[in-house]
Amino acid sequence: MNLEQAHSVYFIGIGGIGMSALARFFVAKGLTVGGYDKTKTEITDALVDLGVSIHFEDDIKHIDATFLDVNTTQIIYTPAIPKSHSELNYFNANGFHVMKRSQVLGEITRQTFCLAVAGTHGKTTTTSILGHLLNACDVKVTAFLGGISENYNTNLILNGTEVSVVEADEFDRSFLTLSPDFACITSMDADHLDIYGDASELVKSFEDFSKKIKPNGKLFVKNGLPIKGITYGIEDDSDYSVENIKIVNGSYEFDVKTPTTLLENFKFNLPGRHNLSNALIALAMSVEYGLPQPQLAKALASYKGVKRRFTYQIKTDDLVYIDDYAHHPEEINAVHQAVREMYPDQKVLAVFQPHLFSRTRDFIDEFAKSLSNFDEILLLDIYPAREQPIEGVTSQWLLDKIENKNKKLVQKTELVNVIKNSDAPIILTIGAGDIGEEVKHIKKALSHAS
C-alpha cells in the first residue's frame, strides 16, 4: 500500500509538533485520523477538536477498529517512540504499512515543488517565515512547521498542494529522506552527539543532505559554512546580504542586496540578529522562486513569529517577560544578544531548564558560559525527554560551573515565587522541555503582581 491508497492514518506520538502537523494535513485531505500519545496537551486537545480520536495509554484495546484494517490504514510513528512500544510492535508484527514521519514527509516532497530548511538552529522560525511569505503571495503551498505560528495559530499552513515547505531535521538523519528543489542550511553547530558521536559526522550528514536536492535545484548556505551554495549573511559579501539596518520602535528596517540588485524597505518585527538572518534566507528563497519585492515586503512586515520563539508574554514599560525555546548554548547566546540589543542596561533574569542529559554533558562548559552572561540565573532540573539519567550529569553540576554569584537551583513548585521576588525588569524562560507548561502560571502571577 502507498500513501495515496490509505483511507485512514494512525499516528504513534501524535502530539509531537511535527507529527501533529502531518495529522492536520491528512485531516484536511479528508482521511480518518487517530493516534496515541503519552500525554494530553494543548496540541492533542486541538486535534481532538478537529475530530481526531486520541488515547493516552499504550494498549491495542484503545485503538478504534477503523485503524485495525491492514489494507486501508497507514501507520506513522516518530523516532522518539521507544522500541518497546506495544502498539508499534503490534502494527509491525501484523503486516501493517508502517512509516517514519520523515519518510512520509519525503513522499510529500517528491510530489511537490519543495523548499526545505535545514540547520541546527533557526529551522522553525525560518520555515514559518518562508511559509508565511509564500502563502501571503498566494502560492499554492502547504507548510509543515515545527512550532505554532502566531499568524495562523497552527503548525500547518494549507493553501494548496503544488508547493511544500518543510523542516529538514538532522536528528536521526531523517532529513536524508527528503527531495527538495530549494534547500537552505542555516547552521551546522555540533548537536545531537548522542546520535552522531562527533561533530565531523554531523557535517558529513549535512553534505549528504545537500546531495538530495533535485536536478537543477538550488542550495543556499549561511556565509562561512564549509558547503558550497548561494550564500547569505548580514552586512557582508554574501550573494544575499542584509544592508542599511536600523532599529525603529523595536523592529528592524533594512534593505536586501541580491546578486543582481538592491531590494529596499523591508520591515521585520522579531528581535535578534539570528532572526534577521532567518528572515533574510526566507526572502532569498522567495526571490529565487520568483516572488516580487512589494508583496514580499508587505508579507514580511505582517509576520508575527512562532510561539516559544522570543515570544513576548508581558511587554509593559515596567516589566517584560519573554519565553523562548532555546536549548543549545548557541541559541542561548542568540537570545542574550537579542535581549541586550532591545533592552541595553536593564537587569535580566534567565530561567533555564536543560533539555537531555547527553546534551547537558556534551556542552556543559558552553552552557555555563552562555548562562553566565545574564544578570541573574535560575536553573530547573534537567528535562529527560527520551533519555535515562546519566550519573553525575545534573543541574547542580551546571550551576557550579556558572560564573555568576546570582544563581540558584529551583524546583518547579517554587519557581513562580522565586521569580516574583526578583527585581529584574526583564524576565526570560528558556528551554525545550516542559518549562513551556509553566509559562501561563508565571505570566498570570506576574500580571497580578504588577
mmCIF file of N, CA, C and O in Angstrom, residues 27-73:
data_model
loop_
_atom_site.group_PDB
_atom_site.id
_atom_site.type_symbol
_atom_site.label_atom_id
_atom_site.label_comp_id
_atom_site.label_asym_id
_atom_site.label_seq_id
_atom_site.Cartn_x
_atom_site.Cartn_y
_atom_site.Cartn_z
ATOM 1 N N VAL A 27 -6.110 15.186 7.873
ATOM 2 C CA VAL A 27 -7.499 15.580 8.171
ATOM 3 C C VAL A 27 -8.021 16.471 7.039
ATOM 4 O O VAL A 27 -9.126 16.288 6.521
ATOM 5 N N ALA A 28 -7.173 17.437 6.628
ATOM 6 C CA ALA A 28 -7.572 18.374 5.560
ATOM 7 C C ALA A 28 -7.802 17.639 4.239
ATOM 8 O O ALA A 28 -8.611 18.066 3.415
ATOM 9 N N LYS A 29 -7.095 16.526 4.045
ATOM 10 C CA LYS A 29 -7.269 15.742 2.813
ATOM 11 C C LYS A 29 -8.487 14.814 2.894
ATOM 12 O O LYS A 29 -8.782 14.081 1.947
ATOM 13 N N GLY A 30 -9.165 14.807 4.057
ATOM 14 C CA GLY A 30 -10.405 14.038 4.181
ATOM 15 C C GLY A 30 -10.229 12.615 4.682
ATOM 16 O O GLY A 30 -11.162 11.813 4.629
ATOM 17 N N LEU A 31 -9.040 12.256 5.179
ATOM 18 C CA LEU A 31 -8.827 10.907 5.704
ATOM 19 C C LEU A 31 -9.262 10.826 7.170
ATOM 20 O O LEU A 31 -9.361 11.837 7.858
ATOM 21 N N THR A 32 -9.531 9.607 7.639
ATOM 22 C CA THR A 32 -9.836 9.384 9.055
ATOM 23 C C THR A 32 -8.503 9.306 9.808
ATOM 24 O O THR A 32 -7.619 8.513 9.430
ATOM 25 N N VAL A 33 -8.356 10.113 10.857
ATOM 26 C CA VAL A 33 -7.071 10.218 11.551
ATOM 27 C C VAL A 33 -7.251 9.921 13.038
ATOM 28 O O VAL A 33 -8.212 10.383 13.664
ATOM 29 N N GLY A 34 -6.332 9.143 13.596
ATOM 30 C CA GLY A 34 -6.336 8.864 15.030
ATOM 31 C C GLY A 34 -4.913 8.667 15.511
ATOM 32 O O GLY A 34 -3.964 8.712 14.716
ATOM 33 N N GLY A 35 -4.756 8.438 16.821
ATOM 34 C CA GLY A 35 -3.405 8.212 17.299
ATOM 35 C C GLY A 35 -3.273 8.065 18.797
ATOM 36 O O GLY A 35 -4.235 8.201 19.556
ATOM 37 N N TYR A 36 -2.042 7.778 19.179
ATOM 38 C CA TYR A 36 -1.654 7.634 20.589
ATOM 39 C C TYR A 36 -0.632 8.700 20.935
ATOM 40 O O TYR A 36 0.193 9.076 20.099
ATOM 41 N N ASP A 37 -0.691 9.203 22.162
ATOM 42 C CA ASP A 37 0.431 9.945 22.718
ATOM 43 C C ASP A 37 0.501 9.693 24.214
ATOM 44 O O ASP A 37 -0.475 9.272 24.824
ATOM 45 N N LYS A 38 1.683 9.969 24.767
ATOM 46 C CA LYS A 38 1.923 9.691 26.190
ATOM 47 C C LYS A 38 1.154 10.661 27.077
ATOM 48 O O LYS A 38 0.664 10.293 28.128
ATOM 49 N N THR A 39 1.074 11.932 26.635
ATOM 50 C CA THR A 39 0.449 12.946 27.494
ATOM 51 C C THR A 39 -0.524 13.833 26.722
ATOM 52 O O THR A 39 -0.325 14.132 25.543
ATOM 53 N N LYS A 40 -1.532 14.260 27.428
ATOM 54 C CA LYS A 40 -2.545 15.163 26.890
ATOM 55 C C LYS A 40 -1.992 16.586 26.935
ATOM 56 O O LYS A 40 -1.451 17.006 27.957
ATOM 57 N N THR A 41 -2.084 17.321 25.838
ATOM 58 C CA THR A 41 -1.553 18.686 25.786
ATOM 59 C C THR A 41 -2.522 19.578 24.996
ATOM 60 O O THR A 41 -3.528 19.091 24.468
ATOM 61 N N GLU A 42 -2.179 20.853 24.893
ATOM 62 C CA GLU A 42 -2.989 21.767 24.063
ATOM 63 C C GLU A 42 -3.016 21.294 22.607
ATOM 64 O O GLU A 42 -4.014 21.458 21.913
ATOM 65 N N ILE A 43 -1.910 20.708 22.152
ATOM 66 C CA ILE A 43 -1.843 20.224 20.766
ATOM 67 C C ILE A 43 -2.812 19.063 20.556
ATOM 68 O O ILE A 43 -3.564 19.032 19.572
ATOM 69 N N THR A 44 -2.830 18.091 21.497
ATOM 70 C CA THR A 44 -3.750 16.958 21.331
ATOM 71 C C THR A 44 -5.199 17.420 21.481
ATOM 72 O O THR A 44 -6.080 16.941 20.752
ATOM 73 N N ASP A 45 -5.451 18.368 22.378
ATOM 74 C CA ASP A 45 -6.815 18.912 22.522
ATOM 75 C C ASP A 45 -7.307 19.525 21.208
ATOM 76 O O ASP A 45 -8.450 19.322 20.796
ATOM 77 N N ALA A 46 -6.410 20.272 20.546
ATOM 78 C CA ALA A 46 -6.770 20.926 19.283
ATOM 79 C C ALA A 46 -7.070 19.893 18.195
ATOM 80 O O ALA A 46 -7.972 20.080 17.377
ATOM 81 N N LEU A 47 -6.320 18.780 18.199
ATOM 82 C CA LEU A 47 -6.577 17.714 17.214
ATOM 83 C C LEU A 47 -7.919 17.034 17.483
ATOM 84 O O LEU A 47 -8.671 16.743 16.555
ATOM 85 N N VAL A 48 -8.205 16.793 18.774
ATOM 86 C CA VAL A 48 -9.499 16.185 19.138
ATOM 87 C C VAL A 48 -10.651 17.070 18.642
ATOM 88 O O VAL A 48 -11.654 16.580 18.127
ATOM 89 N N ASP A 49 -10.456 18.388 18.766
ATOM 90 C CA ASP A 49 -11.481 19.330 18.276
ATOM 91 C C ASP A 49 -11.709 19.203 16.767
ATOM 92 O O ASP A 49 -12.782 19.542 16.268
ATOM 93 N N LEU A 50 -10.697 18.702 16.048
ATOM 94 C CA LEU A 50 -10.824 18.500 14.596
ATOM 95 C C LEU A 50 -11.462 17.145 14.259
ATOM 96 O O LEU A 50 -11.623 16.804 13.093
ATOM 97 N N GLY A 51 -11.759 16.360 15.307
ATOM 98 C CA GLY A 51 -12.372 15.046 15.071
ATOM 99 C C GLY A 51 -11.391 13.889 15.087
ATOM 100 O O GLY A 51 -11.721 12.771 14.688
ATOM 101 N N VAL A 52 -10.160 14.141 15.537
ATOM 102 C CA VAL A 52 -9.146 13.086 15.614
ATOM 103 C C VAL A 52 -9.340 12.303 16.919
ATOM 104 O O VAL A 52 -9.473 12.907 17.987
ATOM 105 N N SER A 53 -9.363 10.959 16.844
ATOM 106 C CA SER A 53 -9.517 10.163 18.071
ATOM 107 C C SER A 53 -8.123 9.867 18.646
ATOM 108 O O SER A 53 -7.268 9.310 17.960
ATOM 109 N N ILE A 54 -7.914 10.271 19.892
ATOM 110 C CA ILE A 54 -6.591 10.122 20.529
ATOM 111 C C ILE A 54 -6.770 9.465 21.893
ATOM 112 O O ILE A 54 -7.707 9.791 22.625
ATOM 113 N N HIS A 55 -5.869 8.531 22.228
ATOM 114 C CA HIS A 55 -5.840 7.985 23.596
ATOM 115 C C HIS A 55 -4.418 8.079 24.146
ATOM 116 O O HIS A 55 -3.469 8.329 23.400
ATOM 117 N N PHE A 56 -4.292 7.862 25.468
ATOM 118 C CA PHE A 56 -3.023 8.171 26.136
ATOM 119 C C PHE A 56 -2.448 6.979 26.911
ATOM 120 O O PHE A 56 -1.559 7.137 27.738
ATOM 121 N N GLU A 57 -2.981 5.784 26.616
ATOM 122 C CA GLU A 57 -2.430 4.575 27.227
ATOM 123 C C GLU A 57 -2.021 3.643 26.109
ATOM 124 O O GLU A 57 -2.804 3.382 25.183
ATOM 125 N N ASP A 58 -0.769 3.134 26.170
ATOM 126 C CA ASP A 58 -0.242 2.278 25.109
ATOM 127 C C ASP A 58 -0.873 0.891 25.194
ATOM 128 O O ASP A 58 -0.380 0.010 25.888
ATOM 129 N N ASP A 59 -1.983 0.711 24.485
ATOM 130 C CA ASP A 59 -2.684 -0.572 24.538
ATOM 131 C C ASP A 59 -3.591 -0.692 23.311
ATOM 132 O O ASP A 59 -4.383 0.205 23.026
ATOM 133 N N ILE A 60 -3.476 -1.827 22.601
ATOM 134 C CA ILE A 60 -4.244 -2.069 21.376
ATOM 135 C C ILE A 60 -5.750 -1.913 21.605
ATOM 136 O O ILE A 60 -6.483 -1.474 20.728
ATOM 137 N N LYS A 61 -6.212 -2.268 22.816
ATOM 138 C CA LYS A 61 -7.664 -2.272 23.062
ATOM 139 C C LYS A 61 -8.279 -0.876 22.929
ATOM 140 O O LYS A 61 -9.476 -0.737 22.739
ATOM 141 N N HIS A 62 -7.438 0.189 23.013
ATOM 142 C CA HIS A 62 -7.963 1.556 22.897
ATOM 143 C C HIS A 62 -8.066 2.030 21.439
ATOM 144 O O HIS A 62 -8.601 3.099 21.177
ATOM 145 N N ILE A 63 -7.517 1.229 20.515
ATOM 146 C CA ILE A 63 -7.497 1.670 19.112
ATOM 147 C C ILE A 63 -8.821 1.355 18.438
ATOM 148 O O ILE A 63 -9.300 0.221 18.481
ATOM 149 N N ASP A 64 -9.404 2.355 17.813
ATOM 150 C CA ASP A 64 -10.667 2.201 17.092
ATOM 151 C C ASP A 64 -10.499 1.187 15.954
ATOM 152 O O ASP A 64 -9.449 1.145 15.295
ATOM 153 N N ALA A 65 -11.541 0.376 15.726
ATOM 154 C CA ALA A 65 -11.489 -0.682 14.705
ATOM 155 C C ALA A 65 -11.134 -0.150 13.313
ATOM 156 O O ALA A 65 -10.520 -0.844 12.495
ATOM 157 N N THR A 66 -11.502 1.114 13.041
ATOM 158 C CA THR A 66 -11.174 1.749 11.744
ATOM 159 C C THR A 66 -9.700 1.602 11.401
ATOM 160 O O THR A 66 -9.331 1.452 10.233
ATOM 161 N N PHE A 67 -8.845 1.672 12.434
ATOM 162 C CA PHE A 67 -7.396 1.696 12.201
ATOM 163 C C PHE A 67 -6.767 0.304 12.266
ATOM 164 O O PHE A 67 -5.551 0.174 12.195
ATOM 165 N N LEU A 68 -7.607 -0.726 12.405
ATOM 166 C CA LEU A 68 -7.051 -2.078 12.527
ATOM 167 C C LEU A 68 -7.203 -2.885 11.241
ATOM 168 O O LEU A 68 -6.967 -4.087 11.214
ATOM 169 N N ASP A 69 -7.605 -2.206 10.142
ATOM 170 C CA ASP A 69 -7.682 -2.852 8.824
ATOM 171 C C ASP A 69 -6.357 -2.649 8.098
ATOM 172 O O ASP A 69 -5.990 -1.530 7.711
ATOM 173 N N VAL A 70 -5.640 -3.748 7.941
ATOM 174 C CA VAL A 70 -4.284 -3.687 7.391
ATOM 175 C C VAL A 70 -4.266 -3.165 5.944
ATOM 176 O O VAL A 70 -3.256 -2.625 5.477
ATOM 177 N N ASN A 71 -5.407 -3.282 5.241
ATOM 178 C CA ASN A 71 -5.440 -2.884 3.823
ATOM 179 C C ASN A 71 -5.707 -1.400 3.600
ATOM 180 O O ASN A 71 -5.462 -0.879 2.510
ATOM 181 N N THR A 72 -6.228 -0.725 4.614
ATOM 182 C CA THR A 72 -6.629 0.671 4.387
ATOM 183 C C THR A 72 -5.947 1.675 5.321
ATOM 184 O O THR A 72 -6.129 2.874 5.184
ATOM 185 N N THR A 73 -5.165 1.178 6.285
ATOM 186 C CA THR A 73 -4.576 2.073 7.292
ATOM 187 C C THR A 73 -3.077 2.262 7.095
ATOM 188 O O THR A 73 -2.331 1.288 6.923
#
